PDB file of C-alpha atoms in Angstrom:
ATOM      1  CA  MET A 824       0.103   0.004   0.114  1.00 81.00           C
ATOM      2  CA  ASN A 825       2.939   2.162   0.784  1.00 84.00           C
ATOM      3  CA  ASN A 826       4.000   2.057  -2.985  1.00 91.00           C
ATOM      4  CA  ARG A 827       0.465   3.304  -3.998  1.00 94.00           C
ATOM      5  CA  LEU A 828       0.655   6.034  -1.546  1.00 95.00           C
ATOM      6  CA  LEU A 829       3.717   7.039  -3.182  1.00 95.00           C
ATOM      7  CA  ASP A 830       1.710   7.021  -6.746  1.00 96.00           C
ATOM      8  CA  ILE A 831      -0.834   9.308  -5.232  1.00 96.00           C
ATOM      9  CA  ILE A 832       1.904  11.790  -3.914  1.00 96.00           C
ATOM     10  CA  LYS A 833       3.325  11.803  -7.516  1.00 96.00           C
ATOM     11  CA  TYR A 834      -0.404  12.661  -8.644  1.00 95.00           C
ATOM     12  CA  LYS A 835      -1.170  15.172  -6.241  1.00 95.00           C
ATOM     13  CA  THR A 836       2.033  17.141  -5.503  1.00 95.00           C
ATOM     14  CA  ALA A 837       4.460  15.776  -8.003  1.00 95.00           C
ATOM     15  CA  GLY A 838       6.083  13.538  -5.519  1.00 94.00           C
ATOM     16  CA  ARG A 839       7.036  16.287  -2.897  1.00 96.00           C
ATOM     17  CA  GLN A 840       6.178  14.753   0.325  1.00 95.00           C
ATOM     18  CA  LYS A 841       6.214  17.907   2.301  1.00 96.00           C
ATOM     19  CA  PRO A 842       3.556  19.701   0.592  1.00 96.00           C
ATOM     20  CA  PHE A 843       1.437  16.464   0.504  1.00 96.00           C
ATOM     21  CA  ALA A 844       1.679  15.950   4.294  1.00 96.00           C
ATOM     22  CA  GLU A 845       0.607  19.361   4.698  1.00 96.00           C
ATOM     23  CA  PHE A 846      -2.261  18.939   2.302  1.00 96.00           C
ATOM     24  CA  MET A 847      -3.434  15.881   4.283  1.00 96.00           C
ATOM     25  CA  GLY A 848      -3.049  17.614   7.638  1.00 95.00           C
ATOM     26  CA  TRP A 849      -0.106  15.260   8.657  1.00 95.00           C
ATOM     27  CA  THR A 850       3.455  16.024   9.608  1.00 95.00           C
ATOM     28  CA  PRO A 851       6.236  14.878   7.181  1.00 95.00           C
ATOM     29  CA  GLN A 852       7.467  12.467   9.978  1.00 95.00           C
ATOM     30  CA  TYR A 853       4.026  10.651   9.955  1.00 94.00           C
ATOM     31  CA  LEU A 854       4.083  10.535   6.139  1.00 94.00           C
ATOM     32  CA  THR A 855       7.501   8.961   6.331  1.00 94.00           C
ATOM     33  CA  LYS A 856       6.099   6.388   8.815  1.00 93.00           C
ATOM     34  CA  LEU A 857       3.265   5.497   6.645  1.00 93.00           C
ATOM     35  CA  LEU A 858       5.517   5.207   3.745  1.00 93.00           C
ATOM     36  CA  ARG A 859       7.826   2.852   5.432  1.00 91.00           C
ATOM     37  CA  GLY A 860       4.475   0.784   6.260  1.00 85.00           C
ATOM     38  CA  ASP A 861       4.427   1.764   9.911  1.00 80.00           C
ATOM     39  CA  ASN A 862       0.998   2.312  11.605  1.00 74.00           C
ATOM     40  CA  PHE A 863      -0.910   2.091   8.267  1.00 81.00           C
ATOM     41  CA  GLY A 864      -4.192   1.627   9.879  1.00 86.00           C
ATOM     42  CA  LEU A 865      -7.631   2.571   9.286  1.00 91.00           C
ATOM     43  CA  GLN A 866      -7.584   6.258  10.031  1.00 92.00           C
ATOM     44  CA  PRO A 867      -4.739   7.567   7.320  1.00 93.00           C
ATOM     45  CA  VAL A 868      -6.753   5.241   4.830  1.00 93.00           C
ATOM     46  CA  LEU A 869      -9.909   7.088   5.719  1.00 95.00           C
ATOM     47  CA  THR A 870      -8.371  10.498   5.807  1.00 95.00           C
ATOM     48  CA  LEU A 871      -6.728   9.898   2.464  1.00 95.00           C
ATOM     49  CA  LEU A 872      -9.838   9.012   0.722  1.00 95.00           C
ATOM     50  CA  GLU A 873     -11.726  11.737   2.388  1.00 95.00           C
ATOM     51  CA  LYS A 874      -9.391  14.426   1.237  1.00 95.00           C
ATOM     52  CA  LEU A 875      -8.886  12.759  -2.231  1.00 95.00           C
ATOM     53  CA  PRO A 876     -12.547  11.701  -3.277  1.00 94.00           C
ATOM     54  CA  GLU A 877     -11.188  11.050  -6.646  1.00 94.00           C
ATOM     55  CA  ILE A 878      -8.945   8.159  -5.455  1.00 95.00           C
ATOM     56  CA  ASN A 879     -10.345   4.616  -6.446  1.00 95.00           C
ATOM     57  CA  ALA A 880     -10.640   2.906  -2.608  1.00 94.00           C
ATOM     58  CA  ARG A 881     -10.253  -0.442  -4.121  1.00 94.00           C
ATOM     59  CA  TRP A 882      -7.042   0.469  -5.987  1.00 95.00           C
ATOM     60  CA  PHE A 883      -5.652   1.958  -3.007  1.00 94.00           C
ATOM     61  CA  LEU A 884      -6.544  -0.775  -0.503  1.00 93.00           C
ATOM     62  CA  PHE A 885      -5.978  -3.845  -3.156  1.00 93.00           C
ATOM     63  CA  GLY A 886      -4.350  -2.604  -6.037  1.00 92.00           C
ATOM     64  CA  ASP A 887      -7.329  -3.542  -8.084  1.00 93.00           C
ATOM     65  CA  GLY A 888      -8.202  -1.196 -10.981  1.00 92.00           C
ATOM     66  CA  THR A 889      -7.013   2.334 -11.617  1.00 93.00           C
ATOM     67  CA  MET A 890      -5.955   5.000  -9.296  1.00 94.00           C
ATOM     68  CA  LEU A 891      -8.685   7.231 -10.384  1.00 93.00           C
ATOM     69  CA  ASN A 892     -12.428   6.487  -9.770  1.00 92.00           C
ATOM     70  CA  ASP A 893     -14.638   6.399 -12.903  1.00 91.00           C
ATOM     71  CA  ASP A 894     -16.210   9.840 -12.221  1.00 91.00           C
ATOM     72  CA  LYS A 895     -12.653  11.420 -12.106  1.00 91.00           C
ATOM     73  CA  LEU A 896     -11.632   9.695 -15.214  1.00 89.00           C
ATOM     74  CA  LEU A 897     -14.752  10.802 -17.105  1.00 91.00           C
ATOM     75  CA  GLU A 898     -14.048  14.465 -15.838  1.00 91.00           C
ATOM     76  CA  LEU A 899     -10.557  14.217 -17.250  1.00 90.00           C
ATOM     77  CA  ARG A 900     -11.570  12.736 -20.574  1.00 91.00           C
ATOM     78  CA  MET A 901     -14.188  15.356 -20.953  1.00 92.00           C
ATOM     79  CA  GLU A 902     -11.807  18.282 -20.168  1.00 87.00           C
ATOM     80  CA  SER A 903      -9.196  16.756 -22.841  1.00 86.00           C
ATOM     81  CA  TYR A 904     -11.950  16.328 -25.146  1.00 89.00           C
ATOM     82  CA  SER A 905     -13.068  19.919 -24.747  1.00 86.00           C
ATOM     83  CA  ARG A 906      -9.456  21.198 -25.166  1.00 83.00           C
ATOM     84  CA  ALA A 907      -8.783  19.260 -28.374  1.00 85.00           C
ATOM     85  CA  ARG A 908     -12.172  20.219 -29.684  1.00 86.00           C
ATOM     86  CA  SER A 909     -11.219  23.976 -29.253  1.00 83.00           C
ATOM     87  CA  ILE A 910      -7.791  23.577 -30.558  1.00 85.00           C
ATOM     88  CA  LEU A 911      -9.304  21.862 -33.569  1.00 86.00           C
ATOM     89  CA  LEU A 912     -11.817  24.462 -34.180  1.00 86.00           C
ATOM     90  CA  LEU A 913      -9.017  27.168 -34.089  1.00 87.00           C
ATOM     91  CA  ASP A 914      -6.701  24.999 -36.568  1.00 88.00           C
ATOM     92  CA  GLN A 915      -8.882  25.874 -39.504  1.00 90.00           C
ATOM     93  CA  TYR A 916      -8.027  29.641 -38.977  1.00 92.00           C
ATOM     94  CA  ILE A 917      -4.182  29.275 -39.154  1.00 92.00           C
ATOM     95  CA  PRO A 918      -4.126  30.098 -42.761  1.00 92.00           C
ATOM     96  CA  VAL A 919      -5.339  33.693 -41.986  1.00 93.00           C
ATOM     97  CA  MET A 920      -3.752  34.513 -38.647  1.00 92.00           C
ATOM     98  CA  SER A 921      -1.326  36.928 -38.382  1.00 91.00           C
ATOM     99  CA  PRO A 922       2.351  35.896 -37.199  1.00 93.00           C
ATOM    100  CA  ASP A 923       1.655  37.201 -33.682  1.00 91.00           C
ATOM    101  CA  GLU A 924      -1.352  34.979 -33.410  1.00 91.00           C
ATOM    102  CA  ILE A 925       0.348  31.851 -34.937  1.00 92.00           C
ATOM    103  CA  ARG A 926       2.996  32.403 -32.263  1.00 91.00           C
ATOM    104  CA  HIS A 927       0.469  32.653 -29.547  1.00 90.00           C
ATOM    105  CA  PHE A 928      -1.543  29.519 -30.971  1.00 90.00           C
ATOM    106  CA  GLU A 929       1.806  27.785 -31.036  1.00 90.00           C
ATOM    107  CA  GLU A 930       2.539  28.883 -27.452  1.00 88.00           C
ATOM    108  CA  VAL A 931      -0.950  27.355 -26.322  1.00 85.00           C
ATOM    109  CA  LEU A 932      -0.261  24.157 -27.960  1.00 86.00           C
ATOM    110  CA  ASN A 933       3.235  23.798 -26.515  1.00 87.00           C
ATOM    111  CA  SER A 934       2.029  24.767 -22.925  1.00 86.00           C
ATOM    112  CA  GLY A 935      -1.207  23.074 -22.889  1.00 77.00           C
ATOM    113  CA  SER A 936      -2.701  26.487 -21.632  1.00 77.00           C
ATOM    114  CA  GLN A 937      -6.013  27.629 -22.808  1.00 75.00           C
ATOM    115  CA  SER A 938      -6.355  29.987 -25.689  1.00 74.00           C
ATOM    116  CA  CYS A 939      -7.315  33.568 -25.103  1.00 79.00           C
ATOM    117  CA  PHE A 940      -8.557  34.545 -28.410  1.00 87.00           C
ATOM    118  CA  THR A 941     -11.534  36.667 -28.454  1.00 89.00           C
ATOM    119  CA  PRO A 942     -14.850  36.272 -30.266  1.00 91.00           C
ATOM    120  CA  SER A 943     -13.932  39.212 -32.377  1.00 93.00           C
ATOM    121  CA  ASP A 944     -10.576  37.641 -33.464  1.00 92.00           C
ATOM    122  CA  ILE A 945     -12.588  34.473 -34.567  1.00 92.00           C
ATOM    123  CA  ALA A 946     -15.151  36.690 -36.523  1.00 94.00           C
ATOM    124  CA  ARG A 947     -12.336  38.466 -38.162  1.00 94.00           C
ATOM    125  CA  TRP A 948     -10.799  35.100 -38.927  1.00 94.00           C
ATOM    126  CA  ASP A 949     -14.278  33.765 -40.330  1.00 94.00           C
ATOM    127  CA  MET A 950     -14.297  36.896 -42.642  1.00 95.00           C
ATOM    128  CA  LEU A 951     -10.864  36.483 -43.821  1.00 94.00           C
ATOM    129  CA  LEU A 952     -11.330  32.811 -44.381  1.00 93.00           C
ATOM    130  CA  GLN A 953     -14.632  33.273 -46.368  1.00 94.00           C
ATOM    131  CA  GLN A 954     -12.619  36.077 -48.456  1.00 94.00           C
ATOM    132  CA  ARG A 955      -9.581  33.493 -48.970  1.00 93.00           C
ATOM    133  CA  ASN A 956     -12.063  30.790 -50.158  1.00 92.00           C
ATOM    134  CA  ASN A 957     -14.095  32.994 -52.323  1.00 94.00           C
ATOM    135  CA  SER A 958     -10.760  34.236 -54.062  1.00 93.00           C
ATOM    136  CA  ILE A 959      -9.855  30.708 -54.281  1.00 94.00           C
ATOM    137  CA  ASN A 960     -13.254  29.648 -55.858  1.00 94.00           C
ATOM    138  CA  ASP A 961     -12.898  32.520 -58.329  1.00 94.00           C
ATOM    139  CA  ARG A 962      -9.670  31.517 -59.801  1.00 94.00           C
ATOM    140  CA  VAL A 963     -10.721  27.933 -59.802  1.00 94.00           C
ATOM    141  CA  ASN A 964     -13.867  29.103 -61.715  1.00 93.00           C
ATOM    142  CA  ASP A 965     -11.796  31.228 -64.069  1.00 91.00           C
ATOM    143  CA  ALA A 966      -9.506  28.052 -64.870  1.00 91.00           C
ATOM    144  CA  ILE A 967     -12.452  26.108 -65.485  1.00 90.00           C
ATOM    145  CA  ALA A 968     -14.095  28.631 -67.919  1.00 87.00           C
ATOM    146  CA  LYS A 969     -10.871  28.986 -69.682  1.00 86.00           C
ATOM    147  CA  ALA A 970     -10.450  25.372 -69.963  1.00 83.00           C
ATOM    148  CA  ILE A 971     -13.987  24.892 -71.343  1.00 80.00           C
ATOM    149  CA  THR A 972     -13.721  27.693 -74.058  1.00 74.00           C
ATOM    150  CA  PRO A 973     -11.371  26.165 -76.503  1.00 70.00           C
ATOM    151  CA  CYS A 974     -13.417  22.785 -76.114  1.00 66.00           C
ATOM    152  CA  LYS A 975     -16.628  24.752 -77.352  1.00 62.00           C
ATOM    153  CA  GLN A 976     -14.930  25.700 -80.257  1.00 58.00           C
TER     154      GLN A 976
END
C-alpha cells in the first residue's frame, strides 16, 4: 500500500512529500512512517479517501483497477476532449492568422494552456477565411471557364 501512497503523492504534488503531508494535515514524519509501512491503519486510509475523493478506494486498498475513480476519469476525458475540440476549431484559422497570432497559438499548443483568442478574433478570421475561399473559388471558376472555351470551339 505504501507504493500506492507514493503514486498518489506523485499525482497530487508531483512527488513532493512535505506539501502532500501539509495538504493531508499530517506531519512529514508521520507521512514518512506511513511510507515505511508503520502504523498504516484505518485512520490514514479514511483521511486520504476523504481528502482525495477521486482516488479509487479498491485500488488504494488492494491494487485492483485504476488509481482514479470512474467519475474522475470521465471528468479528465471530458476536459481533454473539450481542449482538443477548441484546438481543432482554431486549426482552421491558421492560414489567416497574423504572425503574432500564430506564435500565440503555438504557445498554447506547447504549454497546454487555454487560448485567449476573443470572439472578435474569430469573427475576423471567419471573414478573412471566407474572403480567401471566395478568391480561391473565383480562380478555380476562371480556370474552368478558360479550359471549357477551347473545347466549345
